[in-house]
Amino acid sequence: MPDPADSAARDAAEEASALSHPAVDPGSTAAYGRHPDQVVDFYAPRTSPDRDDRVPLVVVLHGGAWRAPYDRRHVSPFADFLARRGFAVASVEYRRGTDIPAPRGAGAGTGPVAGRWPETFDDVAAALDALPALAAAHLPRADVRRTVLTGHSAGGHLALWAAARHVLPAGSPWRLPGPPDLRGVVALAPIAHFDRAVELGVCGGAVTQLLGGEADFKVRAAAADPAVLLPTGIATAVVQGREDTVVPPPVAEAYVDAAAKAGEMVGLTLLDDVGHFPLIDPAADACAVVAEEIAQLAW
């Protein structure tokens, strides 16, 4: 069993590396709503275009436990990394939890509340619905018919959820009449199975906070937990570090098992000697693995 002190030191070093890169300004930004957080950053592919050259669109949903202090700026180096790999990239911002401490009954922890119900989901649905038109205006080389969703941690949850909107419960305001037009999803250390995440205390009770507290957990989880929104029929891959202590591998493994029981195969890539943050760190080998997983679905 790894020494907890060694694991903590590794986690701190990996996080410091991932967050050490200067934020990369997008080529343009567009709003999909009136709230300041309802915006999308666009990164054009950093390759020389051939005539009529179209490239896949990668939609990035950032993590940060759905909490307000974490915004899309921390994944801008990752978005730029993908653009340098030849993808057109759209990095989505969305409303997150407030900066006030969590109320009694909302889960463990005293930090900022995780997420807003229903605004976090309102925003992701609205952003994805608006993206084809926004991408046409801001990323002329993007081929929206080859769209891949990716997200890290809480953003991995949102990517899986966005790909499952056609199987949401009847009457859900976010439900789509049919599958979204996606090549697939690459979820990076996603909070993909709510019950398992709660058992493990992931991110200080963030899942319970996201759903508004224990009283609303079961009802709201039926429309928010990717592990119960299966099968989707959307090609899905999960990339996970074996040494991740922020969102441990059993969360991803529980999601993959739930998919198998629902008759769907989800790819799971477990990376040795990798924790939570290298997946979005352009300086880490794990980030190149992520780009390859996206390419396999996109091209």
Coordinates of C-alpha atoms in Angstrom, one line a residue:
M1 CA 0.0 0.0 0.0
P2 CA 1.4 3.4 -0.9
D3 CA 2.6 5.6 1.9
P4 CA 0.0 8.4 2.4
A5 CA 2.8 11.0 2.8
D6 CA 4.3 9.9 -0.5
S7 CA 0.9 10.0 -2.2
A8 CA 0.2 13.5 -0.9
A9 CA 3.6 14.7 -2.0
R10 CA 3.1 13.3 -5.5
D11 CA -0.4 14.8 -5.7
A12 CA 1.0 18.2 -4.7
A13 CA 3.8 18.0 -7.3
E14 CA 1.4 16.9 -10.1
E15 CA -1.1 19.6 -9.3
A16 CA 1.6 22.3 -9.1
S17 CA 2.9 21.2 -12.5
A18 CA -0.5 21.2 -14.1
L19 CA -1.3 24.6 -12.8
S20 CA 2.1 26.2 -13.4
H21 CA 1.5 26.9 -17.1
P22 CA 0.5 30.4 -17.9
A23 CA -3.1 30.7 -19.0
V24 CA -3.5 30.8 -22.8
D25 CA -5.9 33.4 -24.2
P26 CA -8.4 32.1 -26.7
G27 CA -8.7 33.3 -30.2
S28 CA -12.2 34.5 -29.4
T29 CA -15.0 34.1 -26.8
A30 CA -18.7 34.0 -27.3
A31 CA -21.7 34.1 -25.0
Y32 CA -24.4 31.4 -25.0
G33 CA -26.5 33.3 -22.4
R34 CA -26.7 36.5 -20.3
H35 CA -24.8 35.4 -17.2
P36 CA -21.1 36.2 -17.1
D37 CA -20.2 32.5 -16.8
Q38 CA -22.3 31.5 -19.9
V39 CA -19.4 31.8 -22.3
V40 CA -17.3 29.6 -24.6
D41 CA -13.6 30.2 -25.4
F42 CA -12.5 29.1 -28.9
Y43 CA -9.0 27.9 -29.9
A44 CA -8.4 27.5 -33.6
P45 CA -6.3 24.5 -34.8
R46 CA -2.6 25.4 -34.9
T47 CA -1.9 23.7 -38.2
S48 CA -1.5 25.1 -41.7
P49 CA -4.9 24.6 -43.4
D50 CA -5.2 23.0 -46.8
R51 CA -7.9 24.2 -49.0
D52 CA -11.3 23.1 -47.6
D53 CA -9.4 21.4 -44.7
R54 CA -11.9 20.7 -41.8
V55 CA -10.8 19.3 -38.5
P56 CA -12.7 17.7 -35.5
L57 CA -14.2 19.9 -32.8
V58 CA -13.2 19.0 -29.2
V59 CA -15.4 20.4 -26.5
V60 CA -13.7 20.8 -23.2
L61 CA -15.5 20.9 -19.8
H62 CA -13.2 21.9 -17.0
G63 CA -13.2 20.4 -13.5
G64 CA -12.8 21.7 -10.0
A65 CA -15.6 19.9 -8.1
W66 CA -18.2 22.2 -9.7
R67 CA -17.0 24.9 -7.3
A68 CA -16.7 28.6 -8.0
P69 CA -13.0 29.1 -7.4
Y70 CA -12.1 26.8 -10.4
D71 CA -12.9 28.2 -13.8
R72 CA -11.9 27.4 -17.4
R73 CA -8.7 29.4 -17.2
H74 CA -6.9 26.5 -15.5
V75 CA -7.5 24.2 -18.5
S76 CA -6.6 26.8 -21.1
P77 CA -3.1 25.3 -21.5
F78 CA -4.8 21.9 -22.1
A79 CA -7.1 23.5 -24.7
D80 CA -4.2 25.1 -26.4
F81 CA -2.3 21.8 -26.3
L82 CA -5.2 20.2 -28.2
A83 CA -5.3 23.0 -30.7
R84 CA -1.6 22.5 -31.3
R85 CA -2.4 18.9 -32.0
G86 CA -4.7 20.0 -34.9
F87 CA -8.1 20.1 -33.2
A88 CA -10.6 23.0 -33.1
V89 CA -11.3 23.5 -29.5
A90 CA -14.3 25.0 -27.6
S91 CA -13.8 25.4 -23.8
V92 CA -17.1 25.9 -22.0
E93 CA -17.6 27.9 -18.9
Y94 CA -20.7 27.2 -16.7
R95 CA -22.2 28.4 -13.4
R96 CA -20.6 26.7 -10.4
G97 CA -21.2 26.7 -6.7
T98 CA -21.1 29.8 -4.5
D99 CA -18.2 30.9 -2.5
I100 CA -20.1 30.5 0.8
P101 CA -19.6 27.4 3.1
A102 CA -21.8 24.4 2.5
P103 CA -25.0 24.4 4.5
R104 CA -25.8 21.7 7.0
G105 CA -26.8 18.5 5.3
A106 CA -25.1 19.3 2.0
G107 CA -22.2 16.9 2.6
A108 CA -18.8 17.0 4.3
G109 CA -16.5 19.9 4.1
T110 CA -16.6 23.6 4.9
G111 CA -15.3 25.1 1.6
P112 CA -17.3 26.5 -1.3
V113 CA -20.5 24.7 -2.3
A114 CA -20.2 22.4 -5.3
G115 CA -22.4 23.3 -8.2
R116 CA -25.8 24.9 -8.5
W117 CA -29.0 23.1 -9.1
P118 CA -30.3 23.4 -11.7
E119 CA -28.1 26.1 -13.2
T120 CA -25.0 24.0 -13.7
F121 CA -27.0 21.6 -15.8
D122 CA -28.9 24.4 -17.5
D123 CA -25.7 25.9 -18.7
V124 CA -24.0 22.8 -20.0
A125 CA -27.2 21.9 -22.0
A126 CA -27.5 25.4 -23.4
A127 CA -23.8 25.6 -24.3
L128 CA -23.9 22.3 -26.2
D129 CA -27.1 23.3 -28.0
A130 CA -25.6 26.6 -29.0
L131 CA -22.2 25.2 -30.1
P132 CA -22.9 24.2 -33.7
A133 CA -23.8 27.8 -34.6
L134 CA -21.1 29.4 -32.4
A135 CA -18.4 27.1 -33.8
A136 CA -19.5 28.0 -37.4
A137 CA -18.9 31.6 -36.6
H138 CA -15.7 31.3 -34.5
L139 CA -14.0 28.2 -35.7
P140 CA -14.6 28.0 -39.5
R141 CA -12.4 25.0 -39.9
A142 CA -14.3 23.0 -37.3
D143 CA -16.3 20.0 -38.5
V144 CA -19.1 19.8 -36.0
R145 CA -20.0 16.4 -37.4
R146 CA -16.8 15.1 -35.8
T147 CA -17.4 16.5 -32.3
V148 CA -15.8 14.8 -29.2
L149 CA -16.6 15.9 -25.7
T150 CA -13.9 15.7 -23.1
G151 CA -13.8 16.8 -19.5
H152 CA -11.7 16.4 -16.4
S153 CA -12.9 15.3 -13.0
A154 CA -16.2 17.2 -12.4
G155 CA -16.0 18.2 -16.1
G156 CA -15.7 14.5 -17.0
H157 CA -19.0 14.0 -15.2
L158 CA -20.6 16.8 -17.2
A159 CA -19.2 15.4 -20.5
L160 CA -20.7 12.0 -19.7
W161 CA -24.0 13.7 -18.7
A162 CA -24.2 15.8 -21.8
A163 CA -23.8 12.8 -24.0
A164 CA -26.7 11.1 -22.1
R165 CA -29.3 13.8 -22.4
H166 CA -31.5 11.6 -24.7
V167 CA -31.9 9.0 -22.0
L168 CA -32.8 11.5 -19.2
P169 CA -36.1 10.8 -17.5
A170 CA -39.2 11.8 -19.4
G171 CA -40.1 15.4 -18.6
S172 CA -36.6 16.5 -17.9
P173 CA -36.0 20.0 -19.3
W174 CA -32.6 18.9 -20.6
R175 CA -33.8 15.8 -22.4
L176 CA -33.1 15.6 -26.1
P177 CA -35.4 13.7 -28.5
G178 CA -32.5 11.7 -29.9
P179 CA -28.8 11.0 -29.4
P180 CA -26.6 14.1 -29.7
D181 CA -24.5 14.3 -32.8
L182 CA -21.2 13.2 -31.3
R183 CA -18.3 11.0 -32.3
G184 CA -17.8 10.2 -28.6
V185 CA -16.7 11.2 -25.1
V186 CA -13.3 11.0 -23.5
A187 CA -13.8 11.4 -19.8
L188 CA -10.7 12.1 -17.7
A189 CA -10.8 10.9 -14.1
P190 CA -14.5 11.6 -14.1
I191 CA -16.8 11.7 -11.1
A192 CA -18.9 9.2 -13.0
H193 CA -20.6 7.1 -10.4
F194 CA -22.3 9.1 -7.7
D195 CA -22.9 6.4 -5.1
R196 CA -19.3 5.2 -5.2
A197 CA -18.0 8.8 -5.1
V198 CA -20.1 9.5 -2.0
E199 CA -18.9 6.3 -0.4
L200 CA -15.3 7.4 -0.9
G201 CA -15.9 11.0 0.1
V202 CA -14.7 12.4 -3.2
C203 CA -13.9 16.1 -3.1
G204 CA -15.2 16.7 0.4
G205 CA -18.8 15.7 -0.3
A206 CA -19.0 17.5 -3.6
V207 CA -21.6 15.2 -5.2
T208 CA -24.1 15.6 -2.4
Q209 CA -23.6 19.4 -2.5
L210 CA -24.1 19.4 -6.3
L211 CA -27.5 17.8 -5.9
G212 CA -28.6 20.2 -3.2
G213 CA -28.1 18.0 -0.1
E214 CA -29.1 14.6 1.1
A215 CA -32.8 15.2 1.0
D216 CA -32.8 15.7 -2.8
F217 CA -30.0 13.3 -3.6
K218 CA -32.0 10.3 -4.9
V219 CA -34.5 12.2 -7.0
R220 CA -32.0 14.5 -8.6
A221 CA -29.4 11.8 -9.1
A222 CA -31.8 10.1 -11.5
A223 CA -31.3 13.0 -13.8
A224 CA -27.7 13.7 -13.1
D225 CA -25.7 10.6 -12.4
P226 CA -24.0 9.1 -15.5
A227 CA -24.0 5.7 -14.0
V228 CA -27.8 5.5 -14.1
L229 CA -28.1 7.1 -17.5
L230 CA -27.1 4.0 -19.4
P231 CA -26.8 2.8 -22.1
T232 CA -26.3 5.9 -24.2
G233 CA -25.1 4.4 -27.5
I234 CA -22.4 7.0 -27.6
A235 CA -18.8 5.8 -27.9
T236 CA -17.2 6.4 -24.6
A237 CA -13.6 6.2 -23.2
V238 CA -12.4 6.8 -19.7
V239 CA -8.8 7.7 -18.9
Q240 CA -7.8 7.4 -15.3
G241 CA -4.5 7.5 -13.3
R242 CA -4.0 4.4 -11.1
E243 CA -2.5 6.6 -8.4
D244 CA -5.3 9.2 -8.4
T245 CA -6.4 10.0 -4.8
V246 CA -8.6 13.0 -5.8
V247 CA -11.1 10.9 -7.8
P248 CA -9.8 7.3 -7.1
P249 CA -10.0 4.6 -9.8
P250 CA -12.9 2.7 -8.1
V251 CA -15.2 5.6 -9.2
A252 CA -14.4 5.1 -12.9
E253 CA -14.4 1.3 -12.5
A254 CA -17.9 1.4 -11.0
Y255 CA -19.1 3.4 -14.0
V256 CA -17.6 1.0 -16.5
D257 CA -19.1 -1.9 -14.6
A258 CA -22.5 -0.2 -14.6
A259 CA -22.2 0.4 -18.4
A260 CA -21.4 -3.3 -18.9
K261 CA -24.5 -4.3 -16.9
A262 CA -26.5 -2.1 -19.1
G263 CA -25.1 -3.8 -22.2
E264 CA -22.7 -1.1 -23.2
M265 CA -18.9 -1.3 -23.5
V266 CA -16.9 1.7 -22.2
G267 CA -13.2 1.8 -22.8
L268 CA -11.1 2.2 -19.6
T269 CA -7.4 3.2 -19.9
L270 CA -5.6 3.0 -16.5
L271 CA -2.2 4.8 -16.5
D272 CA 0.5 3.6 -14.1
D273 CA 2.2 6.0 -11.8
V274 CA -0.2 8.8 -12.7
G275 CA -2.5 10.8 -10.4
H276 CA -5.3 13.2 -11.0
F277 CA -3.7 16.2 -12.7
P278 CA -1.3 14.9 -15.4
L279 CA -4.2 14.2 -17.6
I280 CA -4.6 17.9 -18.3
D281 CA -0.9 18.8 -17.9
P282 CA 0.7 19.5 -21.4
A283 CA 4.1 18.7 -19.8
A284 CA 3.0 15.2 -18.8
D285 CA 3.1 12.1 -21.0
A286 CA -0.4 11.3 -19.8
C287 CA -1.7 14.3 -21.7
A288 CA -0.4 12.9 -24.9
V289 CA -2.3 9.7 -24.2
V290 CA -5.5 11.8 -23.7
A291 CA -4.9 13.5 -27.1
E292 CA -4.5 10.1 -28.8
E293 CA -7.7 8.8 -27.2
I294 CA -9.6 11.9 -28.5
A295 CA -8.0 11.4 -32.0
Q296 CA -9.1 7.8 -32.2
L297 CA -12.7 8.9 -31.8
A298 CA -12.5 12.1 -33.8
W299 CA -10.7 11.2 -37.0

